[in-house]
Amino acid sequence: RTSLSDEQMADFDAAGLQHACAILDVVYTKDPVPELQEKAIVFCKKHGFERLMYCPPLLPEGATPEQKDSLMADTKAFAEKAISAGIDLLFEDYDNPRAITFNMEALDKLFAAIPNANHAYDTGNFFFAGDDPIQTFEHFRDRISHVHLKDRVAVGDKASPAAGTGAVPCRQLVDRLMAEGYQGWITIEGYGAKDMKEQLKVSVENMIK
């Protein structure tokens, strides 16, 4: 996250970790969003992140058309600023119906407004929203520059079992990515695991066997 301190980043760098994707998640923050946006661009430049995934604020319940237009305009303004700074700005399919990136339909509207942005493709979040992961992969393939590999047990259920053990065709999607020459990052996500290390191990084994 772009809120990490220089000291925390130094610890990660000392561990030899590579920079996959920075995250600016303002969904639940109470801090002023414009300030966080400015800090995120500085963070990416300072620490050498080429990609920034942006999770915009959630719309209020029963949002009016004017509120939706306002949030889209703010998101577009930040996107243009980040992209002009040389950052690959990504939007993820976010697992909340109040997100302007919730599903394929919502992302189509966003990418129509911000055509130079790219996609952090989350297999489990599309499934959560009721979209078909294979269909969405094909639909957004040319925009995908980062992948979150996440399994789910049912539509609308946020449980995330080890990849390859739930209802999402994770292995099929990884095979498609490899067959099409994808060279980017694939990040395994398994929120809520009782033993994260073991779940990650099972996920990796399921994807490479």
Coordinates of N, CA and C in Angstrom, one line a residue:
R1 N 0.8 -1.2 0.0 CA 0.0 0.0 0.0 C 0.9 1.3 0.0
T2 N 0.4 2.3 -0.6 CA 1.1 3.5 -0.8 C 1.2 4.3 0.6
S3 N 0.6 3.7 1.6 CA 0.7 4.4 2.9 C 1.9 3.9 3.7
L4 N 2.6 2.9 3.2 CA 3.8 2.3 3.9 C 4.8 3.4 4.1
S5 N 5.5 3.3 5.2 CA 6.6 4.3 5.5 C 7.9 3.9 4.8
D6 N 8.8 4.8 4.8 CA 10.1 4.5 4.2 C 10.8 3.4 4.9
E7 N 10.6 3.4 6.2 CA 11.2 2.3 7.0 C 10.6 0.9 6.7
Q8 N 9.3 0.9 6.5 CA 8.7 -0.4 6.1 C 9.1 -0.8 4.7
M9 N 9.2 0.1 3.8 CA 9.7 -0.3 2.5 C 11.1 -0.7 2.5
A10 N 12.0 -0.1 3.3 CA 13.3 -0.6 3.5 C 13.4 -2.0 3.9
D11 N 12.5 -2.4 4.9 CA 12.5 -3.8 5.3 C 12.1 -4.7 4.2
F12 N 11.1 -4.4 3.4 CA 10.8 -5.2 2.3 C 11.9 -5.3 1.3
D13 N 12.5 -4.2 1.0 CA 13.6 -4.2 0.0 C 14.8 -5.1 0.5
A14 N 15.1 -5.0 1.8 CA 16.2 -5.7 2.4 C 15.9 -7.2 2.3
A15 N 14.6 -7.6 2.3 CA 14.3 -9.0 2.2 C 14.4 -9.5 0.8
G16 N 14.7 -8.6 -0.2 CA 14.8 -9.0 -1.6 C 13.5 -9.2 -2.4
L17 N 12.5 -8.6 -1.8 CA 11.2 -8.7 -2.5 C 11.2 -7.7 -3.7
Q18 N 10.6 -8.2 -4.8 CA 10.4 -7.3 -6.0 C 9.1 -6.5 -5.9
H19 N 9.1 -5.5 -6.7 CA 7.9 -4.6 -6.7 C 6.9 -5.0 -7.7
A20 N 5.8 -5.6 -7.3 CA 4.8 -6.1 -8.2 C 3.8 -5.0 -8.6
C21 N 3.1 -4.5 -7.6 CA 2.0 -3.5 -7.8 C 1.7 -2.7 -6.5
A22 N 1.8 -1.4 -6.6 CA 1.4 -0.6 -5.4 C -0.1 -0.5 -5.4
I23 N -0.6 -0.3 -4.2 CA -2.1 -0.2 -4.1 C -2.5 1.1 -3.3
L24 N -3.4 1.8 -4.0 CA -4.0 3.0 -3.3 C -5.5 2.6 -3.1
D25 N -5.8 2.3 -1.9 CA -7.1 1.8 -1.5 C -7.8 2.9 -0.6
V26 N -8.7 3.7 -1.2 CA -9.3 4.7 -0.4 C -10.8 4.4 -0.1
V27 N -11.1 3.1 -0.2 CA -12.5 2.7 -0.1 C -13.0 3.0 1.3
Y28 N -12.2 2.8 2.3 CA -12.8 2.9 3.7 C -12.0 4.0 4.5
T29 N -11.1 4.7 3.8 CA -10.3 5.7 4.6 C -11.2 7.0 4.9
K30 N -10.8 7.7 5.9 CA -11.4 8.9 6.3 C -10.5 10.1 6.0
D31 N -9.3 9.8 5.5 CA -8.3 10.8 5.1 C -8.8 11.5 3.8
P32 N -8.4 12.8 3.6 CA -8.7 13.5 2.3 C -8.2 12.7 1.1
V33 N -9.1 12.3 0.2 CA -8.7 11.5 -0.9 C -7.6 12.3 -1.8
P34 N -7.8 13.6 -2.1 CA -6.8 14.2 -3.0 C -5.4 14.1 -2.4
E35 N -5.2 14.2 -1.1 CA -3.9 14.1 -0.5 C -3.3 12.7 -0.7
L36 N -4.2 11.7 -0.5 CA -3.7 10.3 -0.7 C -3.3 10.1 -2.2
Q37 N -4.1 10.7 -3.1 CA -3.7 10.5 -4.5 C -2.4 11.1 -4.8
E38 N -2.1 12.3 -4.3 CA -0.8 12.9 -4.6 C 0.3 12.1 -4.0
K39 N 0.1 11.6 -2.7 CA 1.1 10.8 -2.1 C 1.4 9.5 -2.8
A40 N 0.4 8.9 -3.4 CA 0.5 7.7 -4.1 C 1.4 7.8 -5.3
I41 N 1.3 8.9 -6.1 CA 2.2 9.1 -7.2 C 3.6 9.3 -6.8
V42 N 3.8 10.1 -5.7 CA 5.1 10.3 -5.1 C 5.7 9.0 -4.7
F43 N 4.9 8.1 -4.0 CA 5.3 6.8 -3.5 C 5.8 6.0 -4.7
C44 N 5.1 5.9 -5.7 CA 5.4 5.0 -6.9 C 6.8 5.5 -7.5
K45 N 6.9 6.8 -7.6 CA 8.2 7.3 -8.2 C 9.4 7.0 -7.3
K46 N 9.2 7.2 -6.0 CA 10.2 7.1 -5.0 C 10.7 5.7 -4.9
H47 N 9.8 4.7 -4.9 CA 10.1 3.3 -4.7 C 10.2 2.5 -5.9
G48 N 10.0 3.1 -7.1 CA 10.2 2.3 -8.3 C 9.0 1.4 -8.7
F49 N 7.8 1.8 -8.4 CA 6.7 1.0 -8.8 C 6.2 1.4 -10.1
E50 N 6.1 0.5 -11.1 CA 5.6 0.8 -12.4 C 4.1 0.8 -12.5
R51 N 3.4 0.0 -11.6 CA 2.0 -0.2 -11.6 C 1.4 0.3 -10.3
L52 N 0.2 0.9 -10.4 CA -0.5 1.4 -9.3 C -2.0 1.0 -9.4
M53 N -2.4 0.1 -8.5 CA -3.9 -0.2 -8.5 C -4.6 0.7 -7.6
Y54 N -5.6 1.3 -8.2 CA -6.4 2.3 -7.5 C -7.8 1.8 -7.2
C55 N -8.2 1.8 -6.0 CA -9.6 1.4 -5.5 C -10.3 2.7 -5.1
P56 N -11.1 3.3 -5.9 CA -11.8 4.5 -5.6 C -12.8 4.4 -4.4
P57 N -13.2 5.5 -3.8 CA -14.2 5.5 -2.8 C -15.5 4.8 -3.2
L58 N -16.2 4.2 -2.3 CA -17.4 3.5 -2.6 C -18.5 4.6 -2.7
L59 N -19.5 4.3 -3.6 CA -20.6 5.2 -3.7 C -21.5 5.0 -2.4
P60 N -22.2 6.1 -2.0 CA -23.1 5.9 -0.9 C -24.3 5.0 -1.3
E61 N -25.0 4.5 -0.3 CA -26.2 3.7 -0.6 C -27.2 4.6 -1.3
G62 N -27.8 4.0 -2.4 CA -28.8 4.8 -3.1 C -28.2 6.0 -3.8
A63 N -27.0 5.9 -4.3 CA -26.3 7.1 -4.9 C -27.1 7.7 -6.1
T64 N -27.1 9.0 -6.2 CA -27.8 9.7 -7.2 C -26.9 9.7 -8.5
P65 N -27.5 9.9 -9.6 CA -26.7 10.1 -10.9 C -25.6 11.1 -10.7
E66 N -25.9 12.2 -10.0 CA -24.9 13.3 -9.8 C -23.7 12.8 -9.0
Q67 N -24.0 12.0 -8.0 CA -22.9 11.5 -7.1 C -22.1 10.5 -7.9
K68 N -22.7 9.7 -8.8 CA -21.9 8.8 -9.6 C -21.0 9.5 -10.6
D69 N -21.6 10.6 -11.2 CA -20.9 11.4 -12.2 C -19.7 12.1 -11.5
S70 N -19.9 12.5 -10.3 CA -18.9 13.2 -9.5 C -17.7 12.3 -9.2
L71 N -18.0 11.1 -8.8 CA -17.0 10.2 -8.4 C -16.2 9.7 -9.7
M72 N -16.9 9.5 -10.8 CA -16.2 9.2 -12.0 C -15.3 10.3 -12.5
A73 N -15.8 11.5 -12.4 CA -15.0 12.6 -12.8 C -13.7 12.8 -12.0
D74 N -13.8 12.6 -10.6 CA -12.6 12.6 -9.8 C -11.7 11.5 -10.1
T75 N -12.2 10.3 -10.3 CA -11.4 9.1 -10.7 C -10.7 9.4 -12.0
K76 N -11.4 9.9 -13.0 CA -10.8 10.2 -14.3 C -9.6 11.2 -14.1
A77 N -9.9 12.3 -13.3 CA -8.8 13.3 -13.1 C -7.6 12.7 -12.5
F78 N -7.7 11.9 -11.5 CA -6.6 11.3 -10.9 C -5.9 10.3 -11.9
A79 N -6.7 9.5 -12.6 CA -6.1 8.6 -13.6 C -5.2 9.3 -14.6
E80 N -5.7 10.4 -15.1 CA -5.0 11.2 -16.1 C -3.7 11.7 -15.5
K81 N -3.7 12.1 -14.3 CA -2.5 12.6 -13.6 C -1.5 11.5 -13.4
A82 N -1.9 10.4 -13.0 CA -1.0 9.2 -12.7 C -0.4 8.7 -14.0
I83 N -1.3 8.6 -15.0 CA -0.8 8.0 -16.3 C 0.2 9.0 -17.0
S84 N -0.1 10.3 -16.9 CA 0.8 11.3 -17.4 C 2.2 11.3 -16.7
A85 N 2.2 10.7 -15.4 CA 3.4 10.6 -14.7 C 4.2 9.3 -15.0
G86 N 3.7 8.6 -16.0 CA 4.3 7.4 -16.4 C 4.0 6.1 -15.7
I87 N 2.9 6.2 -14.9 CA 2.4 5.0 -14.1 C 1.4 4.3 -14.8
D88 N 1.5 2.9 -14.8 CA 0.4 2.1 -15.4 C -0.6 2.0 -14.3
L89 N -1.7 2.7 -14.5 CA -2.8 2.8 -13.5 C -3.8 1.7 -13.8
L90 N -4.1 0.9 -12.7 CA -4.9 -0.3 -12.9 C -6.2 -0.1 -12.0
F91 N -7.3 -0.7 -12.5 CA -8.5 -0.8 -11.8 C -8.9 -2.3 -11.7
E92 N -9.2 -2.7 -10.4 CA -9.6 -4.0 -10.1 C -11.1 -4.2 -10.1
D93 N -11.6 -5.3 -10.5 CA -13.0 -5.6 -10.2 C -13.2 -5.8 -8.7
Y94 N -13.8 -4.8 -8.1 CA -13.8 -4.8 -6.6 C -15.1 -5.4 -6.1
D95 N -15.0 -6.2 -5.0 CA -16.1 -7.0 -4.6 C -17.0 -6.3 -3.6
N96 N -17.6 -5.2 -4.1 CA -18.6 -4.5 -3.4 C -19.5 -3.8 -4.4
P97 N -20.9 -4.1 -4.3 CA -21.8 -3.5 -5.3 C -21.8 -2.0 -5.4
R98 N -21.3 -1.3 -4.3 CA -21.2 0.2 -4.4 C -19.9 0.7 -5.0
A99 N -19.1 -0.2 -5.5 CA -17.8 0.2 -6.2 C -18.2 0.5 -7.7
I100 N -17.5 1.5 -8.2 CA -17.7 1.8 -9.6 C -16.9 0.9 -10.5
T101 N -16.3 -0.1 -9.9 CA -15.5 -1.2 -10.6 C -16.0 -2.5 -10.3
F102 N -17.3 -2.6 -9.8 CA -17.8 -3.9 -9.3 C -17.8 -5.1 -10.2
N103 N -18.2 -4.9 -11.5 CA -18.4 -6.0 -12.4 C -18.0 -5.6 -13.8
M104 N -18.3 -6.4 -14.8 CA -17.9 -6.2 -16.1 C -18.6 -4.9 -16.7
E105 N -19.9 -4.8 -16.4 CA -20.6 -3.6 -16.9 C -20.1 -2.3 -16.3
A106 N -19.7 -2.3 -15.0 CA -19.2 -1.1 -14.4 C -17.8 -0.8 -14.9
L107 N -17.0 -1.8 -15.1 CA -15.7 -1.5 -15.6 C -15.7 -1.0 -17.1
D108 N -16.7 -1.5 -17.9 CA -16.8 -1.0 -19.2 C -17.1 0.5 -19.2
K109 N -17.9 0.9 -18.3 CA -18.2 2.4 -18.2 C -17.0 3.1 -17.8
L110 N -16.2 2.6 -16.9 CA -15.0 3.3 -16.4 C -13.9 3.3 -17.5
F111 N -13.7 2.2 -18.2 CA -12.7 2.2 -19.2 C -13.1 3.1 -20.4
A112 N -14.4 3.3 -20.6 CA -14.9 4.2 -21.7 C -14.5 5.6 -21.3
A113 N -14.6 5.9 -20.0 CA -14.2 7.2 -19.6 C -12.7 7.4 -19.5
I114 N -12.0 6.3 -19.2 CA -10.5 6.4 -19.0 C -9.9 5.3 -19.8
P115 N -9.8 5.6 -21.2 CA -9.3 4.5 -22.1 C -7.9 4.1 -21.9
N116 N -7.1 5.0 -21.3 CA -5.6 4.6 -21.2 C -5.3 3.9 -19.9
A117 N -6.3 3.6 -19.1 CA -6.1 2.8 -17.9 C -6.1 1.3 -18.2
N118 N -5.6 0.5 -17.3 CA -5.5 -0.9 -17.5 C -6.2 -1.7 -16.3
H119 N -6.1 -3.0 -16.4 CA -7.0 -3.8 -15.5 C -6.1 -4.7 -14.6
A120 N -6.4 -4.7 -13.3 CA -5.9 -5.7 -12.4 C -7.1 -6.7 -12.3
Y121 N -6.9 -7.8 -13.0 CA -7.9 -8.8 -13.2 C -8.0 -9.8 -12.0
D122 N -9.1 -9.7 -11.2 CA -9.3 -10.6 -10.1 C -10.3 -11.7 -10.4
T123 N -9.9 -12.9 -10.5 CA -10.7 -14.0 -10.9 C -11.9 -14.2 -10.0
G124 N -11.6 -14.1 -8.7 CA -12.6 -14.4 -7.7 C -13.6 -13.2 -7.5
N125 N -13.2 -12.0 -7.7 CA -14.1 -10.9 -7.6 C -15.2 -10.8 -8.7
F126 N -14.8 -11.2 -9.9 CA -15.7 -11.3 -11.0 C -16.8 -12.4 -10.7
F127 N -16.3 -13.5 -10.2 CA -17.2 -14.6 -9.8 C -18.1 -14.2 -8.7
F128 N -17.6 -13.5 -7.7 CA -18.4 -13.0 -6.6 C -19.6 -12.1 -7.1
A129 N -19.3 -11.3 -8.2 CA -20.3 -10.4 -8.7 C -21.3 -11.1 -9.6
G130 N -21.1 -12.4 -9.9 CA -22.0 -13.1 -10.8 C -21.5 -13.1 -12.2
D131 N -20.4 -12.6 -12.5 CA -19.8 -12.6 -13.9 C -19.0 -13.9 -14.1
D132 N -19.0 -14.3 -15.4 CA -18.2 -15.5 -15.7 C -16.7 -15.2 -15.8
P133 N -15.8 -15.8 -15.1 CA -14.4 -15.4 -15.1 C -13.8 -15.6 -16.5
I134 N -14.2 -16.6 -17.2 CA -13.6 -16.9 -18.6 C -14.1 -15.8 -19.5
Q135 N -15.4 -15.4 -19.5 CA -15.9 -14.4 -20.3 C -15.2 -13.0 -20.0
T136 N -15.1 -12.7 -18.8 CA -14.5 -11.5 -18.4 C -13.0 -11.4 -18.8
F137 N -12.3 -12.6 -18.7 CA -10.9 -12.6 -19.1 C -10.8 -12.3 -20.6
E138 N -11.7 -12.9 -21.4 CA -11.6 -12.7 -22.8 C -12.0 -11.2 -23.1
H139 N -12.9 -10.7 -22.4 CA -13.4 -9.3 -22.6 C -12.3 -8.3 -22.3
F140 N -11.6 -8.5 -21.3 CA -10.6 -7.5 -20.8 C -9.2 -7.9 -21.1
R141 N -9.0 -8.9 -21.9 CA -7.6 -9.5 -22.0 C -6.6 -8.4 -22.4
D142 N -6.9 -7.6 -23.4 CA -5.9 -6.6 -23.9 C -5.6 -5.5 -22.8
R143 N -6.3 -5.4 -21.7 CA -6.1 -4.4 -20.7 C -5.4 -5.1 -19.5
I144 N -5.3 -6.4 -19.4 CA -4.8 -7.0 -18.2 C -3.3 -6.8 -18.1
S145 N -2.8 -6.2 -17.0 CA -1.4 -6.1 -16.8 C -1.0 -6.5 -15.3
H146 N -2.0 -7.1 -14.6 CA -1.7 -7.6 -13.3 C -2.9 -8.6 -13.0
V147 N -2.6 -9.7 -12.3 CA -3.6 -10.7 -12.1 C -3.7 -11.0 -10.6
H148 N -4.9 -11.0 -10.0 CA -5.1 -11.6 -8.7 C -5.8 -12.9 -8.9
L149 N -5.1 -14.0 -8.4 CA -5.7 -15.3 -8.5 C -6.4 -15.6 -7.2
K150 N -7.7 -15.7 -7.3 CA -8.5 -15.9 -6.1 C -9.7 -16.8 -6.4
D151 N -9.9 -17.8 -5.5 CA -11.0 -18.7 -5.7 C -12.1 -18.3 -4.8
R152 N -13.3 -18.8 -5.1 CA -14.5 -18.5 -4.3 C -15.3 -19.8 -4.2
V153 N -16.2 -19.9 -3.2 CA -17.1 -21.1 -3.1 C -18.4 -20.9 -3.7
A154 N -18.9 -19.6 -3.8 CA -20.2 -19.4 -4.4 C -20.4 -17.9 -4.7
V155 N -21.2 -17.6 -5.6 CA -21.5 -16.2 -6.0 C -22.0 -15.5 -4.8
G156 N -21.4 -14.3 -4.5 CA -21.9 -13.5 -3.3 C -21.3 -13.9 -2.0
D157 N -20.4 -14.9 -2.0 CA -19.8 -15.4 -0.8 C -18.3 -15.0 -0.8
K158 N -17.9 -14.2 0.2 CA -16.5 -13.7 0.2 C -15.4 -14.7 0.7
A159 N -15.8 -15.9 1.0 CA -14.8 -16.9 1.4 C -13.9 -17.2 0.3
S160 N -12.6 -17.3 0.6 CA -11.6 -17.5 -0.5 C -10.7 -18.7 -0.1
P161 N -11.1 -19.9 -0.6 CA -10.3 -21.1 -0.4 C -9.1 -21.1 -1.2
A162 N -8.2 -22.1 -1.0 CA -7.0 -22.2 -1.8 C -7.4 -22.3 -3.3
A163 N -6.6 -21.6 -4.2 CA -6.9 -21.6 -5.6 C -6.9 -23.1 -6.1
G164 N -7.9 -23.4 -6.9 CA -8.1 -24.7 -7.4 C -8.9 -25.7 -6.6
T165 N -9.5 -25.1 -5.4 CA -10.3 -26.0 -4.6 C -11.7 -25.5 -4.5
G166 N -12.0 -24.3 -5.2 CA -13.3 -23.7 -5.1 C -14.1 -23.8 -6.4
A167 N -14.9 -22.8 -6.7 CA -15.8 -22.9 -7.9 C -15.2 -22.1 -9.0
V168 N -14.1 -21.3 -8.9 CA -13.6 -20.6 -9.9 C -12.6 -21.4 -10.7
P169 N -12.6 -21.4 -12.1 CA -11.7 -22.2 -12.9 C -10.3 -21.6 -12.9
C170 N -9.6 -21.6 -11.8 CA -8.3 -20.9 -11.6 C -7.3 -21.5 -12.5
R171 N -7.2 -22.8 -12.5 CA -6.1 -23.5 -13.3 C -6.4 -23.2 -14.8
Q172 N -7.6 -23.2 -15.3 CA -7.9 -23.0 -16.7 C -7.5 -21.5 -17.0
L173 N -7.7 -20.6 -16.1 CA -7.4 -19.2 -16.4 C -5.9 -19.0 -16.4
V174 N -5.1 -19.7 -15.5 CA -3.7 -19.6 -15.6 C -3.1 -20.2 -16.9
D175 N -3.7 -21.4 -17.3 CA -3.3 -22.0 -18.5 C -3.5 -21.1 -19.7
R176 N -4.6 -20.3 -19.7 CA -4.9 -19.4 -20.8 C -3.9 -18.3 -20.8
L177 N -3.6 -17.7 -19.6 CA -2.6 -16.7 -19.5 C -1.3 -17.1 -20.1
M178 N -0.9 -18.3 -19.7 CA 0.4 -18.8 -20.1 C 0.4 -19.0 -21.6
A179 N -0.6 -19.6 -22.1 CA -0.7 -19.9 -23.6 C -0.7 -18.6 -24.4
E180 N -1.2 -17.5 -23.9 CA -1.3 -16.3 -24.6 C -0.1 -15.4 -24.4
G181 N 0.9 -15.9 -23.7 CA 2.2 -15.2 -23.5 C 2.2 -14.2 -22.4
Y182 N 1.3 -14.3 -21.5 CA 1.3 -13.3 -20.4 C 2.6 -13.3 -19.6
Q183 N 3.3 -12.2 -19.4 CA 4.5 -12.1 -18.8 C 4.5 -11.3 -17.4
G184 N 3.3 -10.9 -17.0 CA 3.2 -10.1 -15.8 C 3.0 -10.9 -14.6
W185 N 2.7 -10.2 -13.5 CA 2.5 -10.8 -12.2 C 1.2 -11.5 -12.0
I186 N 1.3 -12.6 -11.3 CA 0.1 -13.3 -10.8 C 0.2 -13.4 -9.3
T187 N -0.7 -12.7 -8.6 CA -0.7 -12.7 -7.1 C -1.8 -13.6 -6.6
I188 N -1.4 -14.5 -5.8 CA -2.4 -15.4 -5.2 C -3.0 -14.8 -3.9
E189 N -4.3 -14.8 -3.9 CA -5.0 -14.2 -2.7 C -5.9 -15.2 -2.1
G190 N -5.9 -15.3 -0.8 CA -6.7 -16.2 0.0 C -7.1 -15.7 1.3
Y191 N -8.0 -14.7 1.2 CA -8.4 -14.0 2.5 C -9.2 -14.9 3.4
G192 N -8.9 -14.8 4.7 CA -9.6 -15.5 5.7 C -9.1 -16.9 6.0
A193 N -7.9 -17.2 5.4 CA -7.3 -18.5 5.7 C -6.9 -18.7 7.1
K194 N -7.1 -19.8 7.7 CA -6.6 -20.1 9.0 C -5.1 -20.3 9.1
D195 N -4.6 -20.8 8.0 CA -3.1 -21.0 7.8 C -2.7 -20.5 6.4
M196 N -2.4 -19.2 6.4 CA -2.1 -18.6 5.1 C -1.0 -19.2 4.4
K197 N 0.1 -19.6 5.1 CA 1.2 -20.2 4.4 C 0.9 -21.6 3.8
E198 N 0.1 -22.4 4.5 CA -0.4 -23.6 3.9 C -1.3 -23.4 2.8
Q199 N -2.2 -22.5 2.9 CA -3.1 -22.2 1.8 C -2.4 -21.8 0.5
L200 N -1.4 -20.9 0.7 CA -0.6 -20.5 -0.5 C 0.1 -21.7 -1.1
K201 N 0.7 -22.5 -0.3 CA 1.4 -23.7 -0.8 C 0.4 -24.6 -1.6
V202 N -0.8 -24.8 -1.1 CA -1.7 -25.6 -1.9 C -2.1 -24.9 -3.2
S203 N -2.3 -23.6 -3.1 CA -2.7 -22.9 -4.3 C -1.6 -23.0 -5.4
V204 N -0.3 -22.9 -5.0 CA 0.8 -23.0 -6.0 C 0.8 -24.4 -6.5
E205 N 0.7 -25.4 -5.7 CA 0.8 -26.7 -6.2 C -0.4 -27.0 -7.2
N206 N -1.5 -26.5 -6.9 CA -2.7 -26.7 -7.8 C -2.5 -26.1 -9.2
M207 N -1.7 -25.0 -9.2 CA -1.5 -24.3 -10.4 C -0.4 -24.8 -11.3
I208 N 0.6 -25.5 -10.7 CA 1.7 -25.9 -11.5 C 1.7 -27.4 -11.7
K209 N 0.9 -28.2 -11.1 CA 0.9 -29.7 -11.2 C 0.4 -30.1 -12.6

